[in-house]
mmCIF file of C-alpha atoms in Angstrom:
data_model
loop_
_atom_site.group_PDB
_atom_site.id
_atom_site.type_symbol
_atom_site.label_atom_id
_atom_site.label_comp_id
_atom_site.label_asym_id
_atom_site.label_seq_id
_atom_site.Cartn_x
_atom_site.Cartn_y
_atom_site.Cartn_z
ATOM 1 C CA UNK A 28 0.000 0.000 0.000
ATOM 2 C CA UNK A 29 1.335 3.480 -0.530
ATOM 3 C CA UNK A 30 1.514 5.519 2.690
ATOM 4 C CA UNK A 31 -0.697 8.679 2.851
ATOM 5 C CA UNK A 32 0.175 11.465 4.570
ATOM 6 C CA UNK A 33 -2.861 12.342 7.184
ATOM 7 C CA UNK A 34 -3.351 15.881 8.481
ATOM 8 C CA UNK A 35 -3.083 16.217 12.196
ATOM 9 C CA UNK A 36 -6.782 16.669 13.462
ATOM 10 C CA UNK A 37 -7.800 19.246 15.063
ATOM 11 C CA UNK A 38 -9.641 18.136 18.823
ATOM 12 C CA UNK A 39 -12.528 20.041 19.935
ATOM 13 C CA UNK A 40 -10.231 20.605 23.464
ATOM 14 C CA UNK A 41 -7.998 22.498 21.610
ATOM 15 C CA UNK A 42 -10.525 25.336 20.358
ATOM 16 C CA UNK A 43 -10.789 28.005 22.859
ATOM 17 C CA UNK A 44 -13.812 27.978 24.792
ATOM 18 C CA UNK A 45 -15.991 31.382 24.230
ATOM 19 C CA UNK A 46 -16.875 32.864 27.147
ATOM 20 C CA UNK A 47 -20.644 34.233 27.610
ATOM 21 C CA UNK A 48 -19.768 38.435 27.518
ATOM 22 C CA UNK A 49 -20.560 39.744 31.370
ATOM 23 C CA UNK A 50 -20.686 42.691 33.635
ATOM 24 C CA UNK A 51 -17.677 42.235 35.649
ATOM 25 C CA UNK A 52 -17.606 43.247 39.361
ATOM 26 C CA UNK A 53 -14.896 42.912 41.634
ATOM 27 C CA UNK A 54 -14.741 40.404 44.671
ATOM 28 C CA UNK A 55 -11.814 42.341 46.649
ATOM 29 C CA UNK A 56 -8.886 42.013 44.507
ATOM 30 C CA UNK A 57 -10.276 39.002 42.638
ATOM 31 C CA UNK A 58 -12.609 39.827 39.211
ATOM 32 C CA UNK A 59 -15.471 38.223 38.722
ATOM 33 C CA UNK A 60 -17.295 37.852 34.647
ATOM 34 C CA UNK A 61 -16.373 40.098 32.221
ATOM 35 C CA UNK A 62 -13.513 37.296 30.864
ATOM 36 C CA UNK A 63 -11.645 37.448 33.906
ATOM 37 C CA UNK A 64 -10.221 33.790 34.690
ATOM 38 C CA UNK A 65 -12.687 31.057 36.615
ATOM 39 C CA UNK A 66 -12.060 31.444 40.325
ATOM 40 C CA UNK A 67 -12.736 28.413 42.384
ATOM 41 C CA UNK A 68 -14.573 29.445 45.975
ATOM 42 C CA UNK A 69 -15.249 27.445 49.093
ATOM 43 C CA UNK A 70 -16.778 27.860 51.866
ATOM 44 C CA UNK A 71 -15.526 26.919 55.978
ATOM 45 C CA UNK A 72 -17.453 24.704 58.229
ATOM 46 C CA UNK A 73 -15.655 26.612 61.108
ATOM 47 C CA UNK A 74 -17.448 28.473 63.453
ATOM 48 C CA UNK A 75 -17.697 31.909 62.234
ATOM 49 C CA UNK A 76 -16.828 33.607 65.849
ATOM 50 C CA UNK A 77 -13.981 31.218 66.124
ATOM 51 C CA UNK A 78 -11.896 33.795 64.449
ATOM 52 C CA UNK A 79 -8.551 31.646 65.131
ATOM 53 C CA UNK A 80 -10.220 28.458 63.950
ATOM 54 C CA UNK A 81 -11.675 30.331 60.709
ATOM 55 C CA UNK A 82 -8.413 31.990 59.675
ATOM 56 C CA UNK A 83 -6.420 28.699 59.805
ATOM 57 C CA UNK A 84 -9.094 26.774 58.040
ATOM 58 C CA UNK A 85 -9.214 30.255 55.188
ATOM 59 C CA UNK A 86 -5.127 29.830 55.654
ATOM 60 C CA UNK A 87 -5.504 26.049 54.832
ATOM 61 C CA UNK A 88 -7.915 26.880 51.424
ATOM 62 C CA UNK A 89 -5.376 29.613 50.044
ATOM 63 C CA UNK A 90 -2.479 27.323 50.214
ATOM 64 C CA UNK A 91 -4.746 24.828 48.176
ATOM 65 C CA UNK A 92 -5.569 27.476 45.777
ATOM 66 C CA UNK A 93 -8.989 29.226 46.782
ATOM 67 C CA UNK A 94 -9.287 32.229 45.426
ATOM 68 C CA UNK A 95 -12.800 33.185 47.219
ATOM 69 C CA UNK A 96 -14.219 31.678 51.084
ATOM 70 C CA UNK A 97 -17.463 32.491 52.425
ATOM 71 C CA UNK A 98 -17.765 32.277 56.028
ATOM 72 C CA UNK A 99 -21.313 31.588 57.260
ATOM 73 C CA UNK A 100 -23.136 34.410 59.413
ATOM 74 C CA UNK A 101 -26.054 33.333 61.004
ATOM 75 C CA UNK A 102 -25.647 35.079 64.945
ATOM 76 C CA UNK A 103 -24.603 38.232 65.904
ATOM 77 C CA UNK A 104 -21.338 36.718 67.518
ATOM 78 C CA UNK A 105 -20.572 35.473 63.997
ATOM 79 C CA UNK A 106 -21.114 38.947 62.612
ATOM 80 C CA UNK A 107 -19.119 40.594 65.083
ATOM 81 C CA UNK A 108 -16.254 38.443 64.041
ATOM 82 C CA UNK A 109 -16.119 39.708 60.632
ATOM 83 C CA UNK A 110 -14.282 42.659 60.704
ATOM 84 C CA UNK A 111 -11.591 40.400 62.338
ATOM 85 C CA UNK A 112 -11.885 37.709 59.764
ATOM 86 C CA UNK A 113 -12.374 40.238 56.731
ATOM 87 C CA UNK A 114 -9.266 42.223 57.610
ATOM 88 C CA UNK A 115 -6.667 38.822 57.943
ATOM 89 C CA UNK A 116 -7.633 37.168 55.465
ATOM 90 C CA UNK A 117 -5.232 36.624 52.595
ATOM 91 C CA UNK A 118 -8.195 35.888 49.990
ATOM 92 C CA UNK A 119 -11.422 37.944 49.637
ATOM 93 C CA UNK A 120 -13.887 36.841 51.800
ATOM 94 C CA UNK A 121 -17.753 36.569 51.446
ATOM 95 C CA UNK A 122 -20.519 36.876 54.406
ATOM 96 C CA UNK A 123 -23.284 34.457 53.486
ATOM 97 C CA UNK A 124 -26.401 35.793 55.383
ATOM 98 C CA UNK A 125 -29.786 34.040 55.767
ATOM 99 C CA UNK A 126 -32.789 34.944 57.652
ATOM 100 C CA UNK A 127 -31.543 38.392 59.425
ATOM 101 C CA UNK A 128 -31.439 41.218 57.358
ATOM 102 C CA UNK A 129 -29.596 42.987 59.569
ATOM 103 C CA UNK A 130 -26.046 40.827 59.130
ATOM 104 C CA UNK A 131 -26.058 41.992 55.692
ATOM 105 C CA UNK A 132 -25.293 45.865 56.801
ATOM 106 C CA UNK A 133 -22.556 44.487 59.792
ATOM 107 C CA UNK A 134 -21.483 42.676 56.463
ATOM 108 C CA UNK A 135 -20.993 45.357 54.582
ATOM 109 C CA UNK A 136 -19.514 47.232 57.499
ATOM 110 C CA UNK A 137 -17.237 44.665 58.544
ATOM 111 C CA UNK A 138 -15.337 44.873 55.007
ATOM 112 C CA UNK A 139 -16.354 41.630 53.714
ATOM 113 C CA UNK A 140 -15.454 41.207 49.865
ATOM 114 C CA UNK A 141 -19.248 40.182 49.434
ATOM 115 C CA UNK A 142 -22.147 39.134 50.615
ATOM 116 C CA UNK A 143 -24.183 36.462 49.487
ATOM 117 C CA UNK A 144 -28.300 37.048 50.167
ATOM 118 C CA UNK A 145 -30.882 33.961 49.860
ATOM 119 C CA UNK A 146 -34.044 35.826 49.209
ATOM 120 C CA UNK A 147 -36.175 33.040 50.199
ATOM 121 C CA UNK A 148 -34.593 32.518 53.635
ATOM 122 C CA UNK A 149 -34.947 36.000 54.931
ATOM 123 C CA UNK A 150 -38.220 37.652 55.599
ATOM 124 C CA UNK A 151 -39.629 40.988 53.601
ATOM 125 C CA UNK A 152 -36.126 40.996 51.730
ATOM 126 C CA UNK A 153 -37.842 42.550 49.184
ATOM 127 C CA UNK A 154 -38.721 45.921 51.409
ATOM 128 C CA UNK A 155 -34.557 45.958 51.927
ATOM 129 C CA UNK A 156 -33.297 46.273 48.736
ATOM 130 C CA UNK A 157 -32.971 50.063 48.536
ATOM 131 C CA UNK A 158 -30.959 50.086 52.032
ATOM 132 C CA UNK A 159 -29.059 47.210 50.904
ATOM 133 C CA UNK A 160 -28.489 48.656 47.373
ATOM 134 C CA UNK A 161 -27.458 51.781 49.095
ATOM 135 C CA UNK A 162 -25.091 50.375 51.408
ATOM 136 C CA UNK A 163 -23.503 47.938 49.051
ATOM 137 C CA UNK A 164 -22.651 50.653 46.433
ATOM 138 C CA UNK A 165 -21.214 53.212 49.151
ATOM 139 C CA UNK A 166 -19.161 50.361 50.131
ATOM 140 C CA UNK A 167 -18.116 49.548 46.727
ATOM 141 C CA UNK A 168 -18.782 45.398 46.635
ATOM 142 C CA UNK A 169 -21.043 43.362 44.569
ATOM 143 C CA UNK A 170 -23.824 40.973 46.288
ATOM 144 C CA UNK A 171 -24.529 37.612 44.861
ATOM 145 C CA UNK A 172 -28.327 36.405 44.966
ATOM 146 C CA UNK A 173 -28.105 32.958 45.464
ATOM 147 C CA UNK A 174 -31.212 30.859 45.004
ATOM 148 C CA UNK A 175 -31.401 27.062 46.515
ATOM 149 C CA UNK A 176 -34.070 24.500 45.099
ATOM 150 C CA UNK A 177 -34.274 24.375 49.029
ATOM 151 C CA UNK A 178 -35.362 27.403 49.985
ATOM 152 C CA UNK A 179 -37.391 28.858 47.017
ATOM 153 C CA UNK A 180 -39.576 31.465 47.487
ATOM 154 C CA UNK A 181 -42.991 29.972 48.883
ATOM 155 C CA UNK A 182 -45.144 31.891 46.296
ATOM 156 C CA UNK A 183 -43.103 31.030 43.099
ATOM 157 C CA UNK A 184 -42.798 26.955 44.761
ATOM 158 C CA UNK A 185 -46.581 27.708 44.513
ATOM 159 C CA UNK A 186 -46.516 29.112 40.929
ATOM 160 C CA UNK A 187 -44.659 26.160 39.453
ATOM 161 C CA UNK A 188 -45.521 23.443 41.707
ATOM 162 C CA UNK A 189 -41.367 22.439 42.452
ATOM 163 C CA UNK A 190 -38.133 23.696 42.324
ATOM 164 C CA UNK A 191 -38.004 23.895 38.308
ATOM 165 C CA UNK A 192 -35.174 25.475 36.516
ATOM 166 C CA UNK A 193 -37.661 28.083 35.255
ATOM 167 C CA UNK A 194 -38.599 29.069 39.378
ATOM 168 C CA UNK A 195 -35.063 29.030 39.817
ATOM 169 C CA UNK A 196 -34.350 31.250 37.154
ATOM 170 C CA UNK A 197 -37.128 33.649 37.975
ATOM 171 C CA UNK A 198 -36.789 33.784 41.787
ATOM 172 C CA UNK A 199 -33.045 35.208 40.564
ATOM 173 C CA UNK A 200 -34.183 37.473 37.980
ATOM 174 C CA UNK A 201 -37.044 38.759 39.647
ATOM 175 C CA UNK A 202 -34.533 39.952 43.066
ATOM 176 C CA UNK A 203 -32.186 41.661 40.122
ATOM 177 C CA UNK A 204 -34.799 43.632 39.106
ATOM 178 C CA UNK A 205 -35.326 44.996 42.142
ATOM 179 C CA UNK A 206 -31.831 46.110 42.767
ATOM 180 C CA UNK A 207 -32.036 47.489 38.892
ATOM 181 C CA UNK A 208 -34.916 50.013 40.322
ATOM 182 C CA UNK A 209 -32.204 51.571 42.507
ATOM 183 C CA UNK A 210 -29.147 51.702 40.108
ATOM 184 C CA UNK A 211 -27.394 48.512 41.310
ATOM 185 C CA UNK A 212 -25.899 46.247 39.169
ATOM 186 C CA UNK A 213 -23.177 44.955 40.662
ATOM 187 C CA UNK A 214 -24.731 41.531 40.856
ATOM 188 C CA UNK A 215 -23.397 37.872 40.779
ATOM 189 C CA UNK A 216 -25.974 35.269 40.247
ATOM 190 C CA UNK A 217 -26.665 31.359 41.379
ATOM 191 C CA UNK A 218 -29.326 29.244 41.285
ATOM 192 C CA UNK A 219 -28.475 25.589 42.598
ATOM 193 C CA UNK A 220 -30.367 22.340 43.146
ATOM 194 C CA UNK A 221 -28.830 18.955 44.078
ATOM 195 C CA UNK A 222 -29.841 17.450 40.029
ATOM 196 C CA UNK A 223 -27.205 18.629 37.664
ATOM 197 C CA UNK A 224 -29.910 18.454 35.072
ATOM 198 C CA UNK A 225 -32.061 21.136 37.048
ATOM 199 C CA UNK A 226 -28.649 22.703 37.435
ATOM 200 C CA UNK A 227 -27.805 23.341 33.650
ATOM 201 C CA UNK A 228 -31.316 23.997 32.147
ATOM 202 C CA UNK A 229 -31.353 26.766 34.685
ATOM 203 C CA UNK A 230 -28.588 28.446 34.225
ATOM 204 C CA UNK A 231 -28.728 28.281 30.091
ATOM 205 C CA UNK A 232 -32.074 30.230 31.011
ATOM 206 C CA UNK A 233 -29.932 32.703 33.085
ATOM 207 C CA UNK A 234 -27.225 33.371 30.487
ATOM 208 C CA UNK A 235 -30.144 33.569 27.924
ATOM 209 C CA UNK A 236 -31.884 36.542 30.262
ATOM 210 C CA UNK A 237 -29.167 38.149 31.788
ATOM 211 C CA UNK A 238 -25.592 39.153 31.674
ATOM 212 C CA UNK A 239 -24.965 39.024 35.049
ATOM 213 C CA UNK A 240 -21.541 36.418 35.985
ATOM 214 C CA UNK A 241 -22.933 33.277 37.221
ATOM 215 C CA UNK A 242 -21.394 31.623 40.373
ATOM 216 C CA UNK A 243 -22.319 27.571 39.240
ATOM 217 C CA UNK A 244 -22.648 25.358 41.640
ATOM 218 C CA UNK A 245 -24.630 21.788 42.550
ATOM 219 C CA UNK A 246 -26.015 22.248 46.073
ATOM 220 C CA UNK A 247 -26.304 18.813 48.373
ATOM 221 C CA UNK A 248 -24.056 17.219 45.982
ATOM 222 C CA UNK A 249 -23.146 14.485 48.280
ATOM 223 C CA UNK A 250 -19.770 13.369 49.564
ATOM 224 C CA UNK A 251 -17.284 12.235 46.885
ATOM 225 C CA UNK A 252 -17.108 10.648 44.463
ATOM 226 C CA UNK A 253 -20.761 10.723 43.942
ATOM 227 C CA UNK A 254 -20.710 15.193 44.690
ATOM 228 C CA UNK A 255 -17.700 15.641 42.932
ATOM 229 C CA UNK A 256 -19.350 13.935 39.750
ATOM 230 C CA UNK A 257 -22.334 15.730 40.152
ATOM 231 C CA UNK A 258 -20.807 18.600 40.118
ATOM 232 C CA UNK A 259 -18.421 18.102 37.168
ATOM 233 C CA UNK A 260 -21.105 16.820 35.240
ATOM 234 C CA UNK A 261 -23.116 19.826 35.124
ATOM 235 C CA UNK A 262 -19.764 22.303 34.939
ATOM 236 C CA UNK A 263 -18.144 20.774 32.363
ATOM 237 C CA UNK A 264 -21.259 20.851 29.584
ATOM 238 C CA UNK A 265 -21.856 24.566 30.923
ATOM 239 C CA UNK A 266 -18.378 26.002 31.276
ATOM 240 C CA UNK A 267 -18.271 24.366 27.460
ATOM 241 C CA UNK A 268 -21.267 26.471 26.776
ATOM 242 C CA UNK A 269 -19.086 29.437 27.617
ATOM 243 C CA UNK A 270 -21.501 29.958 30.813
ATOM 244 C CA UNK A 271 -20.012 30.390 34.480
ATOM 245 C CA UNK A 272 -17.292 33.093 35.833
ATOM 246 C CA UNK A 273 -16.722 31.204 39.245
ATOM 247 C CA UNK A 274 -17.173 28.131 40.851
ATOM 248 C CA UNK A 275 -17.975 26.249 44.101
ATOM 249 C CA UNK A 276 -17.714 22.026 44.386
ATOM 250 C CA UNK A 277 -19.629 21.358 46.911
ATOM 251 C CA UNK A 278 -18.977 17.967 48.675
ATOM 252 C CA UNK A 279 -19.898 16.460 52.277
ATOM 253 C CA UNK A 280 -15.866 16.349 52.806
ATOM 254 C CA UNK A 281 -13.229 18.690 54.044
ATOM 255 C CA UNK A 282 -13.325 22.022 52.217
ATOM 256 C CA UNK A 283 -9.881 21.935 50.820
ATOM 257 C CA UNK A 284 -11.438 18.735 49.091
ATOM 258 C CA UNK A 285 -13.855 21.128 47.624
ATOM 259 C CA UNK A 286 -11.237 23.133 45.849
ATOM 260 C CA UNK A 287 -8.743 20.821 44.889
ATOM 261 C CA UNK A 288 -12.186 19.447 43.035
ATOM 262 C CA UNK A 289 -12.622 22.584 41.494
ATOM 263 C CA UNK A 290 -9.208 23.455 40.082
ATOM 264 C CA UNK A 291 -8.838 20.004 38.538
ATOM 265 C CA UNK A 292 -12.540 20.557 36.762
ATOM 266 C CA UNK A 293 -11.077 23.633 35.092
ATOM 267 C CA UNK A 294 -7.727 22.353 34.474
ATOM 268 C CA UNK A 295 -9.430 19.306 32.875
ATOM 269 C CA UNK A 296 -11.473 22.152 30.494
ATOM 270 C CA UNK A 297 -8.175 23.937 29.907
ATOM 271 C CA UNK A 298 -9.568 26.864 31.707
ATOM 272 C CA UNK A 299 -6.852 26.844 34.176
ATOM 273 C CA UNK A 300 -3.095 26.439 33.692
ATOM 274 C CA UNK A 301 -2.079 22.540 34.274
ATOM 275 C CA UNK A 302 -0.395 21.922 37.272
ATOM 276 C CA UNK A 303 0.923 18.162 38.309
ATOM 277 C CA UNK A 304 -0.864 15.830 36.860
ATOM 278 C CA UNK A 305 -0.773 12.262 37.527
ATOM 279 C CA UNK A 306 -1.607 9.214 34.648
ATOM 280 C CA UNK A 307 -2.288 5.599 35.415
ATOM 281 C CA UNK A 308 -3.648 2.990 34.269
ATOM 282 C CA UNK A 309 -6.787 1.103 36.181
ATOM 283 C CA UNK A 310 -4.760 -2.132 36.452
ATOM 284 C CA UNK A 311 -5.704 -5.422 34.912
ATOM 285 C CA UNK A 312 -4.642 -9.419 34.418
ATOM 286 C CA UNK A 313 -1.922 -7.691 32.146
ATOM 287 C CA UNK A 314 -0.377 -5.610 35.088
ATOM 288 C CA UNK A 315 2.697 -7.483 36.695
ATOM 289 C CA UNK A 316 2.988 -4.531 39.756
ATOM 290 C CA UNK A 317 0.391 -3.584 41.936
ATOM 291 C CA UNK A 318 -0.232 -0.261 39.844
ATOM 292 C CA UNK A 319 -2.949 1.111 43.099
ATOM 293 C CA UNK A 320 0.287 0.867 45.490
ATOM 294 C CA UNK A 321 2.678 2.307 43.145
ATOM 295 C CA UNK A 322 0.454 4.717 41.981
ATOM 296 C CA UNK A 323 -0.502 5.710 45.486
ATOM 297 C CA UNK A 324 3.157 5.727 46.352
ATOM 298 C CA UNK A 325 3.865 8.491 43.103
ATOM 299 C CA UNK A 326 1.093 10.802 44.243
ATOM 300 C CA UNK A 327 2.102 11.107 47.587
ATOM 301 C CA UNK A 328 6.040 12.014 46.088
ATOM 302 C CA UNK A 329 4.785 14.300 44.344
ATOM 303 C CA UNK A 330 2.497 16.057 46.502
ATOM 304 C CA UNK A 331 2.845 19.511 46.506
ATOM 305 C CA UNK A 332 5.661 19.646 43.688
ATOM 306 C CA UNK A 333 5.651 22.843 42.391
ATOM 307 C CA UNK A 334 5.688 22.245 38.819
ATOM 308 C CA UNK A 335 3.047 21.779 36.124
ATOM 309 C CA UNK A 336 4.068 18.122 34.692
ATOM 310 C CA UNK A 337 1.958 15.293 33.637
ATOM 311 C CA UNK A 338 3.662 12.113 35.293
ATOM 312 C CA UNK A 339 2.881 8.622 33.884
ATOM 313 C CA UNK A 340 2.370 5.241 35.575
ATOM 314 C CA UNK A 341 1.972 2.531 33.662
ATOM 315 C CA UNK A 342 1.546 -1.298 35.066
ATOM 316 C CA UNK A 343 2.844 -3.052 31.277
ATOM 317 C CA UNK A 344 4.294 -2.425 28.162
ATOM 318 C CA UNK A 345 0.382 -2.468 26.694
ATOM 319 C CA UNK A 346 0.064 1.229 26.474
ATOM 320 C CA UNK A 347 3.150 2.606 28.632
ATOM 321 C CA UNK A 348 4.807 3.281 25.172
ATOM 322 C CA UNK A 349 1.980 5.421 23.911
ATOM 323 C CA UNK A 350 1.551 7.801 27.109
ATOM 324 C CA UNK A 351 5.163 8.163 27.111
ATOM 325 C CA UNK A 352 4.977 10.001 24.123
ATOM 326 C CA UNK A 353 2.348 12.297 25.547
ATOM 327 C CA UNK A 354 3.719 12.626 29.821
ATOM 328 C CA UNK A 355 6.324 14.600 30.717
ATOM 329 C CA UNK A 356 7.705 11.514 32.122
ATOM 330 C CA UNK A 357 6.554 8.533 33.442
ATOM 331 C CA UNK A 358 7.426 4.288 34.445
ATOM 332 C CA UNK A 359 6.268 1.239 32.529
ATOM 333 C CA UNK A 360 6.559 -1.425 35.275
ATOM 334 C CA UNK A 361 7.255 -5.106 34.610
ATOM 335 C CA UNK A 362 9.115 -8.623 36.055
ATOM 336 C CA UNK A 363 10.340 -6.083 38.794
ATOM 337 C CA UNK A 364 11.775 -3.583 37.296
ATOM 338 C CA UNK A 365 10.852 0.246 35.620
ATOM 339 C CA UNK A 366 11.561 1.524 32.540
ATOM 340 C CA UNK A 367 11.921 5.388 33.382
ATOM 341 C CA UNK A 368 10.753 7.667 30.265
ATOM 342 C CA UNK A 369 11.634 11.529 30.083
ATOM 343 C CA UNK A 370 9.459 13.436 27.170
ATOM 344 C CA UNK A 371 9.136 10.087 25.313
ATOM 345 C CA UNK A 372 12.338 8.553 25.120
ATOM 346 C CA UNK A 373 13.127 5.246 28.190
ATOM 347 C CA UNK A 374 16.793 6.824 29.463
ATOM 348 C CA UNK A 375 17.316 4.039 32.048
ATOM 349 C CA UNK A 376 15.386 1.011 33.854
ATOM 350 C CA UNK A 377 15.612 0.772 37.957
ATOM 351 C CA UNK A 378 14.807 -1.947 40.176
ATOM 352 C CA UNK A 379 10.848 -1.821 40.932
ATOM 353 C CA UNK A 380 11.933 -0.862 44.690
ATOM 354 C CA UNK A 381 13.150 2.496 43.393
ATOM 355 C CA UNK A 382 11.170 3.968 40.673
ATOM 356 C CA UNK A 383 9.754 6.144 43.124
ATOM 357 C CA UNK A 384 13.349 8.117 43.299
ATOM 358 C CA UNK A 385 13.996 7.766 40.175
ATOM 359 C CA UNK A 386 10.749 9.504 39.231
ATOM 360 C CA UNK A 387 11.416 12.316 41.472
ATOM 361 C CA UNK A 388 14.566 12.745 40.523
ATOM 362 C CA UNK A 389 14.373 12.803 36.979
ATOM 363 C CA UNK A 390 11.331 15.601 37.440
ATOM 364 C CA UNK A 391 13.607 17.938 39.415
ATOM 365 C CA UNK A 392 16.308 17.435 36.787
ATOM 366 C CA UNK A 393 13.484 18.269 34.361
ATOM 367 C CA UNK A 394 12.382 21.323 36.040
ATOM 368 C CA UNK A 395 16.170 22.266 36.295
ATOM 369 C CA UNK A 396 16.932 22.142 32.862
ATOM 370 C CA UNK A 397 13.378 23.615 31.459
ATOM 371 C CA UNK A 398 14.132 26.610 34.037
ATOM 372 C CA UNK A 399 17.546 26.956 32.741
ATOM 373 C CA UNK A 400 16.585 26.854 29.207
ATOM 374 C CA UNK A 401 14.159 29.320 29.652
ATOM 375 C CA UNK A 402 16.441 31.982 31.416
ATOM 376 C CA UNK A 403 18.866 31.153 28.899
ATOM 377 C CA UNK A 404 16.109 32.672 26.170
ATOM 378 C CA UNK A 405 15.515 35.313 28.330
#
């Protein structure tokens, strides 16, 4: 046969995604919608007026890479911790206030970032939107509405019979109007339910209506895997819509779970820069190491490593060749021993007992040279 030379096709991933145009407001020193990057938020499970347990948790969330926290407010003790909390705090921080009206203004005066408002949770909201508007623009910080499927507004649960994308969508648009009537606009929108399907009809109906940034997020998503799934389910066909300017994972788990979920969902679109990123193989009769331990044994080496490489582990020969072509490095593990790859090409083979060293210490010498190389050009 004679060979034919095919042209390198083009994969969807490698289009840039085209982000839904926004109003932009700022969240501190972080921007929110109008094509700023995807910021991944959290939120602590610390008591709010435990300022020293709050700020190590909020310490513990920046070092994993939160950009946003929102610290729960629902007692006065918790509000008079704010100003505290607000002022220490390396990343912005949000007040999320239900039921008293008031916490929103010791909020505001606090110097939160934010502050996050359920409508259907606190009582006349409605007749507070001009003091709120009013209070929130002097202070010069946005306010996200955030609807929950669980805590709808009585009369439009009424309307529509359940918590339907559409009375999602409405409860939200319906509050933004009312800050519209007094000028505001510096707005961030969510409507969450615990069915990702709920999730993404409502907020294509939000994007369709609105140009408000979106915070996405699935709410009772469940401990992981089964939250985590959820949630990356309904983010990954929206944030491929273009729709969604920050993000929250929310799991039944510690909260630096929540955004170590998070960043790997938008590294995963491309929407982030690529840190470390481990690939294995799931094992099978083929495998002749136990590719869980070994695996298990690479992630914890690498934990923390400071630079963005894609690390291979491979139990067999079966498809170790083909991901060594596409890791930075990687093993291919057989009869006992490794077969170490750098960018492709097997430069030595260790005893199975220390592949673990050699890994590591062919990725520092492969961070060494890269950095060199690139102050060299500079």
């Amino acid at each position: 046969m004679t060979a034919v030379d095919l042209p390198v096709p083009v994969l969807p991933s490698q289009a840039p995604v085209r982000r839904r145009p926004t109003h932009q407001v700022r969240v501190g020193d972080v921007f929110v919608g109008g094509g700023a990057p995807i910021t991944v938020q959290s939120m602590t499970t610390t008591l709010t007026a435990d300022v020293d347990a709050t700020l190590q948790q909020i310490a513990e969330l920046t070092a994993a890479g939160c950009d946003i926290v929102r610290v729960a407010v629902p007692s006065q003790d918790d509000a008079d911790a704010l100003p505290a909390i607000a002022a220490k705090s390396k990343i912005p921080v949000i007040a999320d206030i239900h039921f008293q009206p008031k916490y929103v203004f010791a909020a505001i005066d606090a110097g939160c970032a934010a502050v996050r408002v359920n409508p259907g949770n606190i009582k006349k909201f409605d007749d507070k939107i001009r003091e709120i508007a009013a209070a929130a623009t002097a202070a010069h910080i946005p306010i996200r509405i955030g609807v929950n499927a669980g805590s709808l507004d009585p009369r439009l649960l009424k309307k529509h019979g359940a918590a339907s994308p559409e009375a999602l969508a409405e409860s939200a648009l319906w509050e933004a109007s009312l800050f519209e009537e007094h000028g505001f606009r510096d707005l961030k929108i969510s409507v969450k339910h615990h069915d990702p399907l709920t999730v993404i009809a409502a907020y294509r109906q939000l994007a369709a209506r609105c140009d408000y940034p979106l915070h996405l997020g699935v709410t009772e998503a469940g401990p992981p895997p089964q939250g985590t799934i959820k949630s990356a389910t309904a983010f990954a066909i929206l944030l491929n819509e273009g729709i969604g300017d920050t993000i929250r994972v929310s799991l039944t788990a510690p909260p630096v779970e929540e955004v170590k979920a998070g960043i790997q969902i938008l590294q995963s679109l491309g929407l982030r820069p690529r840190q470390l990123e481990i690939v294995s193989c799931p094992s099978c009769g083929r495998a002749q190491v136990d590719v869980y331990q070994l695996t298990a044994k690479v992630q914890a080496a690498f934990d923390g490593f400071p630079h963005p490489l894609r690390v291979a582990v491979m139990g067999c020969v079966v498809n170790g060749p083909g991901e060594a072509r596409e890791a930075d490095l990687g093993v291919s593990s057989g009869n006992g021993k490794g077969q170490i790859f750098v960018k492709g090409e097997v430069i030595r083979t260790v005893p199975e007992h220390q592949i673990v060293d050699a890994l590591i210490e062919e990725a520092l010498n492969l961070t060494e040279h890269t950095n060199t190389a690139q102050e060299a050009a500079s």
